[in-house]
Amino acid sequence: MIPAPEDAPLRLHHLWSLHEDTAVGWDEEGQALLLSGPQGTERIEAPASVVAEALHRMEMGPIRLANLLPPPDASHPAAGDTRHAGQDGYTAVLSVLRDISHLVIRTLSMEDLKGPVLSVVPARRTARFVPAAVPPQRTVGLRAGVTITVRGNAFWLESRTLEHRVEIHRPEAMWVVSLLAWPTTPDALVEVAPLPAELTLAILAHLAGAGMTVTGP
């Protein structure tokens, strides 16, 4: 089990990156960003500077969106305006990422671990991902037809009927997957999994949001 000091909050990080075969660049006029990949080219007209910065960083690897926005300076008389501007920037980035979600990889990480826990990877152009919390006492299990394969140093969960694949980076996520082989409940998972409850539920939410699970009564 992952040890954590009782007085230290668990720090989960939600990271964003572009699919590895996506290239980001400006058009000839320097007015629009072009995201090019095997599925074609997406064009983002006159992106805000924070949007362009986010996409260029995501091309290089996973980022925390919060790191793009400067923290408000509470001692400055315009601190409230800074917070408002930061929120507007965050909203602008999220709006663009929703439009290109078929190119966006979502990764769950934890500060105390070395490396990410799992990643949700879009497999179709229609892919849309949002972590999905499962009610604590509803039964949940792996969806029929989901297969687990080994590629390199990672396990992959996928199905021909689903719009996402899930890459398992660490054993903590695989523990949760193995417990879903039989119908259980989130409450029971928290009791059995040798992990902090917040991490267990975050892993489950990512698996559910990717369609890898089915929920019963």
PDB file of N, CA and C in Angstrom, residues 90-138:
ATOM      1  N   TYR A  90      -8.290  29.518 -18.591  1.00  0.00           N
ATOM      2  CA  TYR A  90      -8.554  28.102 -18.356  1.00  0.00           C
ATOM      3  C   TYR A  90      -9.780  27.655 -19.150  1.00  0.00           C
ATOM      4  N   THR A  91     -10.830  28.487 -19.122  1.00  0.00           N
ATOM      5  CA  THR A  91     -12.051  28.166 -19.853  1.00  0.00           C
ATOM      6  C   THR A  91     -11.793  28.110 -21.359  1.00  0.00           C
ATOM      7  N   ALA A  92     -10.977  29.042 -21.865  1.00  0.00           N
ATOM      8  CA  ALA A  92     -10.661  29.065 -23.298  1.00  0.00           C
ATOM      9  C   ALA A  92      -9.921  27.799 -23.716  1.00  0.00           C
ATOM     10  N   VAL A  93      -8.969  27.362 -22.889  1.00  0.00           N
ATOM     11  CA  VAL A  93      -8.214  26.141 -23.200  1.00  0.00           C
ATOM     12  C   VAL A  93      -9.143  24.932 -23.203  1.00  0.00           C
ATOM     13  N   LEU A  94      -9.980  24.817 -22.181  1.00  0.00           N
ATOM     14  CA  LEU A  94     -10.884  23.671 -22.098  1.00  0.00           C
ATOM     15  C   LEU A  94     -11.848  23.631 -23.281  1.00  0.00           C
ATOM     16  N   SER A  95     -12.316  24.792 -23.710  1.00  0.00           N
ATOM     17  CA  SER A  95     -13.238  24.848 -24.839  1.00  0.00           C
ATOM     18  C   SER A  95     -12.593  24.280 -26.097  1.00  0.00           C
ATOM     19  N   VAL A  96     -11.338  24.653 -26.356  1.00  0.00           N
ATOM     20  CA  VAL A  96     -10.641  24.137 -27.535  1.00  0.00           C
ATOM     21  C   VAL A  96     -10.375  22.641 -27.385  1.00  0.00           C
ATOM     22  N   LEU A  97      -9.981  22.218 -26.190  1.00  0.00           N
ATOM     23  CA  LEU A  97      -9.671  20.796 -25.995  1.00  0.00           C
ATOM     24  C   LEU A  97     -10.909  19.925 -26.167  1.00  0.00           C
ATOM     25  N   ARG A  98     -12.069  20.451 -25.807  1.00  0.00           N
ATOM     26  CA  ARG A  98     -13.301  19.694 -26.047  1.00  0.00           C
ATOM     27  C   ARG A  98     -13.534  19.499 -27.546  1.00  0.00           C
ATOM     28  N   ASP A  99     -13.211  20.524 -28.335  1.00  0.00           N
ATOM     29  CA  ASP A  99     -13.425  20.424 -29.780  1.00  0.00           C
ATOM     30  C   ASP A  99     -12.468  19.443 -30.452  1.00  0.00           C
ATOM     31  N   ILE A 100     -11.303  19.225 -29.863  1.00  0.00           N
ATOM     32  CA  ILE A 100     -10.308  18.322 -30.466  1.00  0.00           C
ATOM     33  C   ILE A 100     -10.068  17.118 -29.550  1.00  0.00           C
ATOM     34  N   SER A 101     -11.096  16.720 -28.816  1.00  0.00           N
ATOM     35  CA  SER A 101     -10.900  15.669 -27.802  1.00  0.00           C
ATOM     36  C   SER A 101     -10.443  14.348 -28.397  1.00  0.00           C
ATOM     37  N   HIS A 102     -10.681  14.145 -29.690  1.00  0.00           N
ATOM     38  CA  HIS A 102     -10.219  12.901 -30.322  1.00  0.00           C
ATOM     39  C   HIS A 102      -8.706  12.867 -30.477  1.00  0.00           C
ATOM     40  N   LEU A 103      -8.037  13.994 -30.186  1.00  0.00           N
ATOM     41  CA  LEU A 103      -6.581  14.061 -30.245  1.00  0.00           C
ATOM     42  C   LEU A 103      -5.936  14.143 -28.864  1.00  0.00           C
ATOM     43  N   VAL A 104      -6.761  14.193 -27.820  1.00  0.00           N
ATOM     44  CA  VAL A 104      -6.272  14.502 -26.482  1.00  0.00           C
ATOM     45  C   VAL A 104      -6.193  13.245 -25.611  1.00  0.00           C
ATOM     46  N   ILE A 105      -5.046  13.024 -25.018  1.00  0.00           N
ATOM     47  CA  ILE A 105      -4.839  11.921 -24.073  1.00  0.00           C
ATOM     48  C   ILE A 105      -4.961  12.467 -22.660  1.00  0.00           C
ATOM     49  N   ARG A 106      -5.747  11.802 -21.831  1.00  0.00           N
ATOM     50  CA  ARG A 106      -5.934  12.205 -20.443  1.00  0.00           C
ATOM     51  C   ARG A 106      -5.189  11.225 -19.544  1.00  0.00           C
ATOM     52  N   THR A 107      -4.348  11.751 -18.673  1.00  0.00           N
ATOM     53  CA  THR A 107      -3.493  10.916 -17.832  1.00  0.00           C
ATOM     54  C   THR A 107      -3.724  11.235 -16.365  1.00  0.00           C
ATOM     55  N   LEU A 108      -3.853  10.188 -15.567  1.00  0.00           N
ATOM     56  CA  LEU A 108      -3.981  10.319 -14.115  1.00  0.00           C
ATOM     57  C   LEU A 108      -2.622  10.046 -13.493  1.00  0.00           C
ATOM     58  N   SER A 109      -2.184  10.934 -12.620  1.00  0.00           N
ATOM     59  CA  SER A 109      -0.895  10.791 -11.960  1.00  0.00           C
ATOM     60  C   SER A 109      -1.059  11.113 -10.482  1.00  0.00           C
ATOM     61  N   MET A 110      -0.076  10.706  -9.699  1.00  0.00           N
ATOM     62  CA  MET A 110      -0.094  10.978  -8.266  1.00  0.00           C
ATOM     63  C   MET A 110       1.292  11.459  -7.868  1.00  0.00           C
ATOM     64  N   GLU A 111       1.320  12.505  -7.072  1.00  0.00           N
ATOM     65  CA  GLU A 111       2.582  13.163  -6.751  1.00  0.00           C
ATOM     66  C   GLU A 111       3.597  12.222  -6.111  1.00  0.00           C
ATOM     67  N   ASP A 112       3.140  11.291  -5.270  1.00  0.00           N
ATOM     68  CA  ASP A 112       4.057  10.422  -4.544  1.00  0.00           C
ATOM     69  C   ASP A 112       4.577   9.252  -5.382  1.00  0.00           C
ATOM     70  N   LEU A 113       4.035   9.081  -6.591  1.00  0.00           N
ATOM     71  CA  LEU A 113       4.457   7.972  -7.439  1.00  0.00           C
ATOM     72  C   LEU A 113       5.421   8.466  -8.509  1.00  0.00           C
ATOM     73  N   LYS A 114       6.244   7.574  -8.982  1.00  0.00           N
ATOM     74  CA  LYS A 114       7.182   7.917 -10.048  1.00  0.00           C
ATOM     75  C   LYS A 114       6.534   7.581 -11.386  1.00  0.00           C
ATOM     76  N   GLY A 115       5.998   8.575 -12.035  1.00  0.00           N
ATOM     77  CA  GLY A 115       5.359   8.366 -13.322  1.00  0.00           C
ATOM     78  C   GLY A 115       3.851   8.289 -13.224  1.00  0.00           C
ATOM     79  N   PRO A 116       3.164   8.291 -14.372  1.00  0.00           N
ATOM     80  CA  PRO A 116       1.698   8.272 -14.404  1.00  0.00           C
ATOM     81  C   PRO A 116       1.127   6.931 -13.977  1.00  0.00           C
ATOM     82  N   VAL A 117      -0.149   6.958 -13.617  1.00  0.00           N
ATOM     83  CA  VAL A 117      -0.861   5.751 -13.188  1.00  0.00           C
ATOM     84  C   VAL A 117      -1.531   5.087 -14.383  1.00  0.00           C
ATOM     85  N   LEU A 118      -2.287   5.854 -15.143  1.00  0.00           N
ATOM     86  CA  LEU A 118      -2.940   5.337 -16.347  1.00  0.00           C
ATOM     87  C   LEU A 118      -3.212   6.495 -17.300  1.00  0.00           C
ATOM     88  N   SER A 119      -3.448   6.150 -18.563  1.00  0.00           N
ATOM     89  CA  SER A 119      -3.803   7.143 -19.571  1.00  0.00           C
ATOM     90  C   SER A 119      -4.998   6.645 -20.371  1.00  0.00           C
ATOM     91  N   VAL A 120      -5.906   7.559 -20.680  1.00  0.00           N
ATOM     92  CA  VAL A 120      -7.055   7.258 -21.540  1.00  0.00           C
ATOM     93  C   VAL A 120      -6.749   7.836 -22.914  1.00  0.00           C
ATOM     94  N   VAL A 121      -6.710   6.959 -23.921  1.00  0.00           N
ATOM     95  CA  VAL A 121      -6.263   7.338 -25.267  1.00  0.00           C
ATOM     96  C   VAL A 121      -7.438   7.228 -26.236  1.00  0.00           C
ATOM     97  N   PRO A 122      -7.759   8.288 -26.974  1.00  0.00           N
ATOM     98  CA  PRO A 122      -8.859   8.189 -27.943  1.00  0.00           C
ATOM     99  C   PRO A 122      -8.510   7.233 -29.073  1.00  0.00           C
ATOM    100  N   ALA A 123      -9.514   6.447 -29.479  1.00  0.00           N
ATOM    101  CA  ALA A 123      -9.297   5.471 -30.546  1.00  0.00           C
ATOM    102  C   ALA A 123     -10.110   5.796 -31.797  1.00  0.00           C
ATOM    103  N   ARG A 124     -11.061   6.743 -31.670  1.00  0.00           N
ATOM    104  CA  ARG A 124     -11.891   7.126 -32.813  1.00  0.00           C
ATOM    105  C   ARG A 124     -12.054   8.638 -32.852  1.00  0.00           C
ATOM    106  N   ARG A 125     -12.441   9.132 -33.996  1.00  0.00           N
ATOM    107  CA  ARG A 125     -12.607  10.572 -34.154  1.00  0.00           C
ATOM    108  C   ARG A 125     -13.770  11.097 -33.308  1.00  0.00           C
ATOM    109  N   THR A 126     -14.713  10.257 -32.997  1.00  0.00           N
ATOM    110  CA  THR A 126     -15.877  10.672 -32.207  1.00  0.00           C
ATOM    111  C   THR A 126     -15.636  10.556 -30.701  1.00  0.00           C
ATOM    112  N   ALA A 127     -14.418  10.213 -30.295  1.00  0.00           N
ATOM    113  CA  ALA A 127     -14.137   9.971 -28.875  1.00  0.00           C
ATOM    114  C   ALA A 127     -14.306  11.246 -28.045  1.00  0.00           C
ATOM    115  N   ARG A 128     -15.018  11.139 -26.940  1.00  0.00           N
ATOM    116  CA  ARG A 128     -15.199  12.211 -25.970  1.00  0.00           C
ATOM    117  C   ARG A 128     -15.029  11.597 -24.589  1.00  0.00           C
ATOM    118  N   PHE A 129     -14.168  12.174 -23.769  1.00  0.00           N
ATOM    119  CA  PHE A 129     -13.887  11.567 -22.472  1.00  0.00           C
ATOM    120  C   PHE A 129     -14.157  12.519 -21.320  1.00  0.00           C
ATOM    121  N   VAL A 130     -14.852  11.986 -20.310  1.00  0.00           N
ATOM    122  CA  VAL A 130     -15.035  12.673 -19.033  1.00  0.00           C
ATOM    123  C   VAL A 130     -14.989  11.596 -17.951  1.00  0.00           C
ATOM    124  N   PRO A 131     -14.149  11.741 -16.909  1.00  0.00           N
ATOM    125  CA  PRO A 131     -14.177  10.752 -15.813  1.00  0.00           C
ATOM    126  C   PRO A 131     -15.589  10.626 -15.261  1.00  0.00           C
ATOM    127  N   ALA A 132     -15.990   9.409 -14.968  1.00  0.00           N
ATOM    128  CA  ALA A 132     -17.370   9.146 -14.544  1.00  0.00           C
ATOM    129  C   ALA A 132     -17.382   8.488 -13.173  1.00  0.00           C
ATOM    130  N   ALA A 133     -17.858   9.206 -12.176  1.00  0.00           N
ATOM    131  CA  ALA A 133     -17.952   8.644 -10.825  1.00  0.00           C
ATOM    132  C   ALA A 133     -19.064   7.603 -10.776  1.00  0.00           C
ATOM    133  N   VAL A 134     -18.787   6.472 -10.130  1.00  0.00           N
ATOM    134  CA  VAL A 134     -19.778   5.411  -9.957  1.00  0.00           C
ATOM    135  C   VAL A 134     -20.372   5.552  -8.556  1.00  0.00           C
ATOM    136  N   PRO A 135     -21.697   5.531  -8.408  1.00  0.00           N
ATOM    137  CA  PRO A 135     -22.299   5.619  -7.071  1.00  0.00           C
ATOM    138  C   PRO A 135     -21.707   4.574  -6.133  1.00  0.00           C
ATOM    139  N   PRO A 136     -21.448   4.949  -4.869  1.00  0.00           N
ATOM    140  CA  PRO A 136     -20.682   4.100  -3.943  1.00  0.00           C
ATOM    141  C   PRO A 136     -21.195   2.678  -3.769  1.00  0.00           C
ATOM    142  N   GLN A 137     -22.531   2.476  -3.848  1.00  0.00           N
ATOM    143  CA  GLN A 137     -23.072   1.153  -3.567  1.00  0.00           C
ATOM    144  C   GLN A 137     -23.679   0.481  -4.804  1.00  0.00           C
ATOM    145  N   ARG A 138     -23.395   1.029  -5.979  1.00  0.00           N
ATOM    146  CA  ARG A 138     -23.818   0.379  -7.220  1.00  0.00           C
ATOM    147  C   ARG A 138     -22.760  -0.636  -7.632  1.00  0.00           C
TER     148      ARG A 138
END
